[in-house]
CSV table of N, CA and C in Angstrom, one decimal:
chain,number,residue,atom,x,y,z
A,280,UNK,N,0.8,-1.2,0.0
A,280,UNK,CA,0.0,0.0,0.0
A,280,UNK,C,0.9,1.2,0.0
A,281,UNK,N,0.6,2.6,-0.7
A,281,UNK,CA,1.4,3.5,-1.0
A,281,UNK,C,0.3,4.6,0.1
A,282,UNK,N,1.1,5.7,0.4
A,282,UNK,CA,0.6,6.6,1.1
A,282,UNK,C,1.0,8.1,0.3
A,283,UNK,N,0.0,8.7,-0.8
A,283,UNK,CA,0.6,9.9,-1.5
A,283,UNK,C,-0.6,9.9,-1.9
A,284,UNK,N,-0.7,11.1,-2.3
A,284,UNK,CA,-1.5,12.1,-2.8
A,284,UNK,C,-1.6,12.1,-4.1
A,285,UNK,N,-3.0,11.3,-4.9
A,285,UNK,CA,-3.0,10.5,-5.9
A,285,UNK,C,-2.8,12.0,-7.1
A,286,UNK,N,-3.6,12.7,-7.0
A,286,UNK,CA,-3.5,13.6,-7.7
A,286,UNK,C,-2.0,14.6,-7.9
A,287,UNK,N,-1.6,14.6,-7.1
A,287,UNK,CA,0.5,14.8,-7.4
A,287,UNK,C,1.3,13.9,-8.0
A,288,UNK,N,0.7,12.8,-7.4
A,288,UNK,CA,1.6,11.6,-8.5
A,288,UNK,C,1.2,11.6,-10.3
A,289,UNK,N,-0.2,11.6,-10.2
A,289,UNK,CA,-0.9,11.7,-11.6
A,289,UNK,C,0.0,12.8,-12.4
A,290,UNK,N,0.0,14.0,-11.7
A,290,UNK,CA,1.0,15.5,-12.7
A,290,UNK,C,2.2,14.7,-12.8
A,291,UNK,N,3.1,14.6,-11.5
A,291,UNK,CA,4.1,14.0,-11.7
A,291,UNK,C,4.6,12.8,-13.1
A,292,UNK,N,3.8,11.9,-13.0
A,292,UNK,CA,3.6,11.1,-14.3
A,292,UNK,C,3.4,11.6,-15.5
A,293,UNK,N,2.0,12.3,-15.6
A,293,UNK,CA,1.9,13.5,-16.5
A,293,UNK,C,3.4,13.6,-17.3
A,294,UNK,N,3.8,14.6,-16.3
A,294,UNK,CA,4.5,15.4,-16.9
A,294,UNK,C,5.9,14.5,-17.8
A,295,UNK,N,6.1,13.7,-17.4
A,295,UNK,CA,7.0,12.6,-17.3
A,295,UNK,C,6.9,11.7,-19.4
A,296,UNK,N,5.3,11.4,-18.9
A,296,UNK,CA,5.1,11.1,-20.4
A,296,UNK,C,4.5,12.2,-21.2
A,297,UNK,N,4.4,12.9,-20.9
A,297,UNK,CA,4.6,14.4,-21.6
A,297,UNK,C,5.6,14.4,-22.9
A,298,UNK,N,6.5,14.7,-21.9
A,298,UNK,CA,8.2,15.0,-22.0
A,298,UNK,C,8.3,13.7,-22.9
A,299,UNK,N,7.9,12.3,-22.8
A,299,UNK,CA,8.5,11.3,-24.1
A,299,UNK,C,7.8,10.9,-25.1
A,300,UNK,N,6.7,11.5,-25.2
A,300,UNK,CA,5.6,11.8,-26.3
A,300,UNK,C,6.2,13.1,-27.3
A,301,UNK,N,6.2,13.8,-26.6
A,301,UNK,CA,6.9,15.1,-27.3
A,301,UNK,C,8.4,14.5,-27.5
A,302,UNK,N,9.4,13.6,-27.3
A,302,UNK,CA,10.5,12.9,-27.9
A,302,UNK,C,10.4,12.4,-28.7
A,303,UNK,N,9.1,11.7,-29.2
A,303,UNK,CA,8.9,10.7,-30.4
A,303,UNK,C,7.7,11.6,-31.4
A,304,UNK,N,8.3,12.3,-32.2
A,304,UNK,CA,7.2,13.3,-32.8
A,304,UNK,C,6.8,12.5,-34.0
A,305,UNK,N,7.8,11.6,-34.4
A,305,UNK,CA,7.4,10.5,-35.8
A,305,UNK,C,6.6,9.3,-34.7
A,306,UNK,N,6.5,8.9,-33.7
A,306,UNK,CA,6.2,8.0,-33.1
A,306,UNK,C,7.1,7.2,-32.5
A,307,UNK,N,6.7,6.1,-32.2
A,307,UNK,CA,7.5,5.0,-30.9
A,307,UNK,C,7.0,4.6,-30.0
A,308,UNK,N,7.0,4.1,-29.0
A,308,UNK,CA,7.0,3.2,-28.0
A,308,UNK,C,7.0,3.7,-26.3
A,309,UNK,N,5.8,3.8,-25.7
A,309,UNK,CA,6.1,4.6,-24.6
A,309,UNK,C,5.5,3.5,-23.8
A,310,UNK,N,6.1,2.9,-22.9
A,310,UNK,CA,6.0,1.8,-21.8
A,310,UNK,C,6.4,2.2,-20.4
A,311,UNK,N,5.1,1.9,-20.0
A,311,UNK,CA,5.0,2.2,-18.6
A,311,UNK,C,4.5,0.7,-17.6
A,312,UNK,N,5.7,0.6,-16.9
A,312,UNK,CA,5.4,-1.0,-16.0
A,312,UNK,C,5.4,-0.4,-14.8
A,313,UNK,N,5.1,-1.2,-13.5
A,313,UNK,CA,5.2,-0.7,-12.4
A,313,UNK,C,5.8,-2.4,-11.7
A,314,UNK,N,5.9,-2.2,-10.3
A,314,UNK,CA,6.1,-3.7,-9.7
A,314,UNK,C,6.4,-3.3,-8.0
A,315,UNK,N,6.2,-3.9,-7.2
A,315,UNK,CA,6.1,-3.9,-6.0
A,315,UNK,C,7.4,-4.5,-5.4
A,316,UNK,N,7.9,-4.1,-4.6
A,316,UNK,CA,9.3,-4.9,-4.2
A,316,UNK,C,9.1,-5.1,-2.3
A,317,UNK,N,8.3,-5.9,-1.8
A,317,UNK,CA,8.1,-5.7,-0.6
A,317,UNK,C,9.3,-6.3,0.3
A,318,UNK,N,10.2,-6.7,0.0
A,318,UNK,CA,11.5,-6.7,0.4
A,318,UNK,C,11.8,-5.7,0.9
A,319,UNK,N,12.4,-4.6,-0.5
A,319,UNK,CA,13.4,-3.7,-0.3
A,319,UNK,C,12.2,-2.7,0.4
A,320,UNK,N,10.9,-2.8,0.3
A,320,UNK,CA,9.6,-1.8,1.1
A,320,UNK,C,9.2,-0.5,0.3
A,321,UNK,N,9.5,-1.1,-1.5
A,321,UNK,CA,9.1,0.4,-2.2
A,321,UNK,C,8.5,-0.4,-3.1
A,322,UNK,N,7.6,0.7,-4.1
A,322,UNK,CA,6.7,0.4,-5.4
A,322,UNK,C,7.6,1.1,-6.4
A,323,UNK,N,7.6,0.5,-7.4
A,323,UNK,CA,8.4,1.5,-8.4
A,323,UNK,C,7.9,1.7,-9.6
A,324,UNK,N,8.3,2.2,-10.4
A,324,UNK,CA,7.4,3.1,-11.5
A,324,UNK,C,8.3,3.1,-12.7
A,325,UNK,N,8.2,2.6,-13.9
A,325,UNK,CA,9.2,2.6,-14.8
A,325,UNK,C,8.4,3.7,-15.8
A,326,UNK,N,9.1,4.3,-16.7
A,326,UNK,CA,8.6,4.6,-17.9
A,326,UNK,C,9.5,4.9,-19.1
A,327,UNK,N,9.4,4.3,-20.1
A,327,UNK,CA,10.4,4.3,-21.0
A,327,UNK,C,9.7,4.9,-22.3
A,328,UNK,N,11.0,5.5,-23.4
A,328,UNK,CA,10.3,5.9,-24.3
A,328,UNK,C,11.0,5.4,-24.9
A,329,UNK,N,11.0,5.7,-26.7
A,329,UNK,CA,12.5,4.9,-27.8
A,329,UNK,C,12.2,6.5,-28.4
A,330,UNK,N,12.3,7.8,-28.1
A,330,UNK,CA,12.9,8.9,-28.6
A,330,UNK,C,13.9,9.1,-28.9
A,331,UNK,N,14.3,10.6,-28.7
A,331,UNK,CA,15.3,11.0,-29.1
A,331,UNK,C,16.6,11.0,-27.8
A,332,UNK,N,16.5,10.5,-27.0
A,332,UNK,CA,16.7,10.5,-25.7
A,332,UNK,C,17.6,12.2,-24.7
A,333,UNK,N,17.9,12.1,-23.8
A,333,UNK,CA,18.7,13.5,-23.3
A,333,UNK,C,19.9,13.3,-23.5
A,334,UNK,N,20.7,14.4,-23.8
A,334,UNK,CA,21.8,14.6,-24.3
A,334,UNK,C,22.6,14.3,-22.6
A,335,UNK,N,24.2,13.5,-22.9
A,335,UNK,CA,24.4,13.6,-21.6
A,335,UNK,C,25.0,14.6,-21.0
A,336,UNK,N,25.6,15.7,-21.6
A,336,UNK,CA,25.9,17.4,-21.0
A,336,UNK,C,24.3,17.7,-20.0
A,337,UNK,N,23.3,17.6,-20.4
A,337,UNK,CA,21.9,17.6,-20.3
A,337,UNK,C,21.2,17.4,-18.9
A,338,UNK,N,21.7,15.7,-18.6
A,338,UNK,CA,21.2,14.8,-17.4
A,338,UNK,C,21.3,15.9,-16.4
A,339,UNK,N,22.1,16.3,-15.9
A,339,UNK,CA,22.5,16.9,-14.8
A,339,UNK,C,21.5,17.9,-14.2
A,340,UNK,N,21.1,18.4,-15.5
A,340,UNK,CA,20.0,20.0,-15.6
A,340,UNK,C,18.9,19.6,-15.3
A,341,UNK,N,18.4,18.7,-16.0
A,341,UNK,CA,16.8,18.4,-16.6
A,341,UNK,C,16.1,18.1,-15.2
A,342,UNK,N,16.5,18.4,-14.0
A,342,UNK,CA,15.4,18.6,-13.0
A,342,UNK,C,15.9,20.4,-12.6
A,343,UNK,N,16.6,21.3,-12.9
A,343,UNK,CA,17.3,22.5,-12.9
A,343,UNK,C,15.3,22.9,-12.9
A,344,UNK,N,14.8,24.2,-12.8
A,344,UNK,CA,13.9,24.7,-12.3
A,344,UNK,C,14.2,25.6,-13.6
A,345,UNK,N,13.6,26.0,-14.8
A,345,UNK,CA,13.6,26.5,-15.6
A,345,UNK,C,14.2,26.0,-16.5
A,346,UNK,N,15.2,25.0,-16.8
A,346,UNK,CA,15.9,24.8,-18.0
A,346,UNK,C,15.1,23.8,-18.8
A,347,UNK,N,15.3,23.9,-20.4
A,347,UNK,CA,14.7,23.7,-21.0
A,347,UNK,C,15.5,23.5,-22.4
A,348,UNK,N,15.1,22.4,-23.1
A,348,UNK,CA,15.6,22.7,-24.7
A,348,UNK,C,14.6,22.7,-25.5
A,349,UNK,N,13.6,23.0,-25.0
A,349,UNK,CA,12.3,23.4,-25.8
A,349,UNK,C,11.9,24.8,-25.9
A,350,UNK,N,11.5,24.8,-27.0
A,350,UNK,CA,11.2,26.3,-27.2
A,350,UNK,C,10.1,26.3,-26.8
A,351,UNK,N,9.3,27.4,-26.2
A,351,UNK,CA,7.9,27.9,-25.3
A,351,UNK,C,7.3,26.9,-24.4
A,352,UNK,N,8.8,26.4,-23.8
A,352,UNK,CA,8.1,25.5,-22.3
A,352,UNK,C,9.2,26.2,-21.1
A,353,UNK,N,8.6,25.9,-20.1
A,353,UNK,CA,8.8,26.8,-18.9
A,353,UNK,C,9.8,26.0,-18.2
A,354,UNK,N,10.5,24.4,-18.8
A,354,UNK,CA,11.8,23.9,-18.0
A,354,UNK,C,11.2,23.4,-16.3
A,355,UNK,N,9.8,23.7,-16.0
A,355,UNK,CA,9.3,23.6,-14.6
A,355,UNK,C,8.9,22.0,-14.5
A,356,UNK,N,8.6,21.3,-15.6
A,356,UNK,CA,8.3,19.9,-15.5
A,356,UNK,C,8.4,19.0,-14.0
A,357,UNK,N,9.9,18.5,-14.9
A,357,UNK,CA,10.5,17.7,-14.3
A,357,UNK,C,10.6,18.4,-13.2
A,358,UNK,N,10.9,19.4,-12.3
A,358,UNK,CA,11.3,20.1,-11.3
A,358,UNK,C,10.4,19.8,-10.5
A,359,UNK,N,9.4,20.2,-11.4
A,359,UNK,CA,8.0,19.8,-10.2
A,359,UNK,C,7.8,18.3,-9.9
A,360,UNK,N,7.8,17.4,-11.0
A,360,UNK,CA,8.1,16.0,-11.0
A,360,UNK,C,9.1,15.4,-10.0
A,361,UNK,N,10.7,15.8,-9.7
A,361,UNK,CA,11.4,15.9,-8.6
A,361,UNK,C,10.9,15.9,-7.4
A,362,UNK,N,10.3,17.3,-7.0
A,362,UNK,CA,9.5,17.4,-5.8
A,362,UNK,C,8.7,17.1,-5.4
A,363,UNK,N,7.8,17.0,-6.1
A,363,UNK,CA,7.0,15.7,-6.0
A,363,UNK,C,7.2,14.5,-5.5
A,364,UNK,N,7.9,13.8,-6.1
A,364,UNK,CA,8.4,12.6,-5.6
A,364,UNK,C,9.1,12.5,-4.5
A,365,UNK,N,10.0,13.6,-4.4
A,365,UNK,CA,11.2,13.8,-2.8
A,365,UNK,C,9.7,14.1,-2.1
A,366,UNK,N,8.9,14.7,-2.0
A,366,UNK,CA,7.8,15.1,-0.8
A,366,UNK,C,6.9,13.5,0.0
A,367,UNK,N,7.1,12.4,-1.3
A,367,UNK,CA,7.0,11.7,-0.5
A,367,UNK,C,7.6,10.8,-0.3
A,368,UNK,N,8.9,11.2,0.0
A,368,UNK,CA,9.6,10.2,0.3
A,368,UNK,C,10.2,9.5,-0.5
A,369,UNK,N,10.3,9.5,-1.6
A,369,UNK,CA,10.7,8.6,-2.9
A,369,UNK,C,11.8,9.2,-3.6
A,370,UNK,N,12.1,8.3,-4.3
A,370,UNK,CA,13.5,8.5,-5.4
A,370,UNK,C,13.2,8.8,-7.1
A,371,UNK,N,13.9,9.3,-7.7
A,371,UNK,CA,13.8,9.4,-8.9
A,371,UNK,C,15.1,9.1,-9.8
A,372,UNK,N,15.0,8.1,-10.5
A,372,UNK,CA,16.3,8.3,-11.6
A,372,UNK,C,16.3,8.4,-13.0
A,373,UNK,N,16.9,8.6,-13.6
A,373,UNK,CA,17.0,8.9,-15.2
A,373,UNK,C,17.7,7.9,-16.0
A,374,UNK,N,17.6,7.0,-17.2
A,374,UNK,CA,18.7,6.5,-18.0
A,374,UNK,C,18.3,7.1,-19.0
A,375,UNK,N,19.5,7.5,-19.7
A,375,UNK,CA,19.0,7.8,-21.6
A,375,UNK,C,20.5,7.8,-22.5
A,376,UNK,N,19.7,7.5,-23.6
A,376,UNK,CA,20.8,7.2,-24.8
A,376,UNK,C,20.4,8.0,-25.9
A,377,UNK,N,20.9,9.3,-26.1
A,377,UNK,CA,20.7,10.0,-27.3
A,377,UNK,C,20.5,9.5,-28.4
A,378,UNK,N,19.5,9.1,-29.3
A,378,UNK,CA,18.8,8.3,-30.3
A,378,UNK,C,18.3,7.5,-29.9
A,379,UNK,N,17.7,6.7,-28.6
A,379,UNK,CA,17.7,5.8,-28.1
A,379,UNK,C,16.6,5.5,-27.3
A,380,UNK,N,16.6,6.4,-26.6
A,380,UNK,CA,15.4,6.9,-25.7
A,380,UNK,C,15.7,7.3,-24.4
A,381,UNK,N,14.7,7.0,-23.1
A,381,UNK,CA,14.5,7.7,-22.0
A,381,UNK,C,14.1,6.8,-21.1
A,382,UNK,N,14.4,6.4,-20.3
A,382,UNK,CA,13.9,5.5,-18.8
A,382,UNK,C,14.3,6.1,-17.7
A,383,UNK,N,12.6,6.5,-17.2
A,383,UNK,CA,12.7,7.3,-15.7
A,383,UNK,C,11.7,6.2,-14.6
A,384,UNK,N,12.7,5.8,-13.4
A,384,UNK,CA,12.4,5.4,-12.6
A,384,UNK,C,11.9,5.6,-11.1
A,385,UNK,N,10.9,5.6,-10.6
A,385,UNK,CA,10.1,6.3,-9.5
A,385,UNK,C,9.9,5.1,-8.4
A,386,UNK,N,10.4,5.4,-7.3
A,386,UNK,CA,10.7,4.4,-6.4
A,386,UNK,C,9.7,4.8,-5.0
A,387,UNK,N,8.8,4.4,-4.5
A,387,UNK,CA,8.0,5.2,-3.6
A,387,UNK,C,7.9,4.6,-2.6
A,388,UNK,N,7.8,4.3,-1.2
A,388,UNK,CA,8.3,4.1,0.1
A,388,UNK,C,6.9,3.2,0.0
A,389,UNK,N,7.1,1.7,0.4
A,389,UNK,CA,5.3,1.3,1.1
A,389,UNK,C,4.7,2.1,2.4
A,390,UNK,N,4.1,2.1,2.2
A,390,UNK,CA,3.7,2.4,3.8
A,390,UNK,C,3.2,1.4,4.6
A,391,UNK,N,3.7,1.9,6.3
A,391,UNK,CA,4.4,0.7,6.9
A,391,UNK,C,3.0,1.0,7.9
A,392,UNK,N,3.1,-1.2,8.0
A,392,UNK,CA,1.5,-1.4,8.6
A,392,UNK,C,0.8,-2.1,7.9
């Protein structure tokens, strides 16, 4: 069982396949699995795209609060997406391969009980 605020995770996500929809403007492949690890005591959240993936100068930024390599978007995404996820307690990672695509991983605490 997860303890968060359904409607912050929904944006969070949102914004997430947003961002790899708008990577694949010819099309591709947007896969989203999830899985439960009651071991380690988290739910996690995959989502993959086969875009154009982030540049690696890039990774570092792309939660940066304004930065952007889109023209007329506000770079606040992912930022908010970040916070989000830290507010409850959870992790966030990035893989990507420029031509290749995008895999962002969301790791969320069970809640205990």
């Amino acid at each position: 069982m997860l303890n968060i605020d359904v409607n912050q995770l929904q944006q969070a996500l949102s914004n997430i396949m947003v961002n790899a929809v708008e990577a694949m403007p010819t099309g591709g492949t947007l896969t989203v699995a999830t899985e439960m690890d009651e071991d380690e005591g988290h739910y996690r959240i995959m989502i993959r795209d086969t875009g154009s993936g982030i540049a690696k100068d890039n990774l570092l930024k792309i939660y940066d609060p304004f930065f952007t390599t889109k023209e007329g978007h506000t770079g606040l995404g992912l930022a908010i997406t970040q916070g989000t996820i830290e507010n409850h307690k959870g992790k966030i990672h990035v893989k990507s391969d420029p031509g290749q695509g995008s895999e962002f991983t969301i790791e969320l605490p069970l809640a205990e009980g």
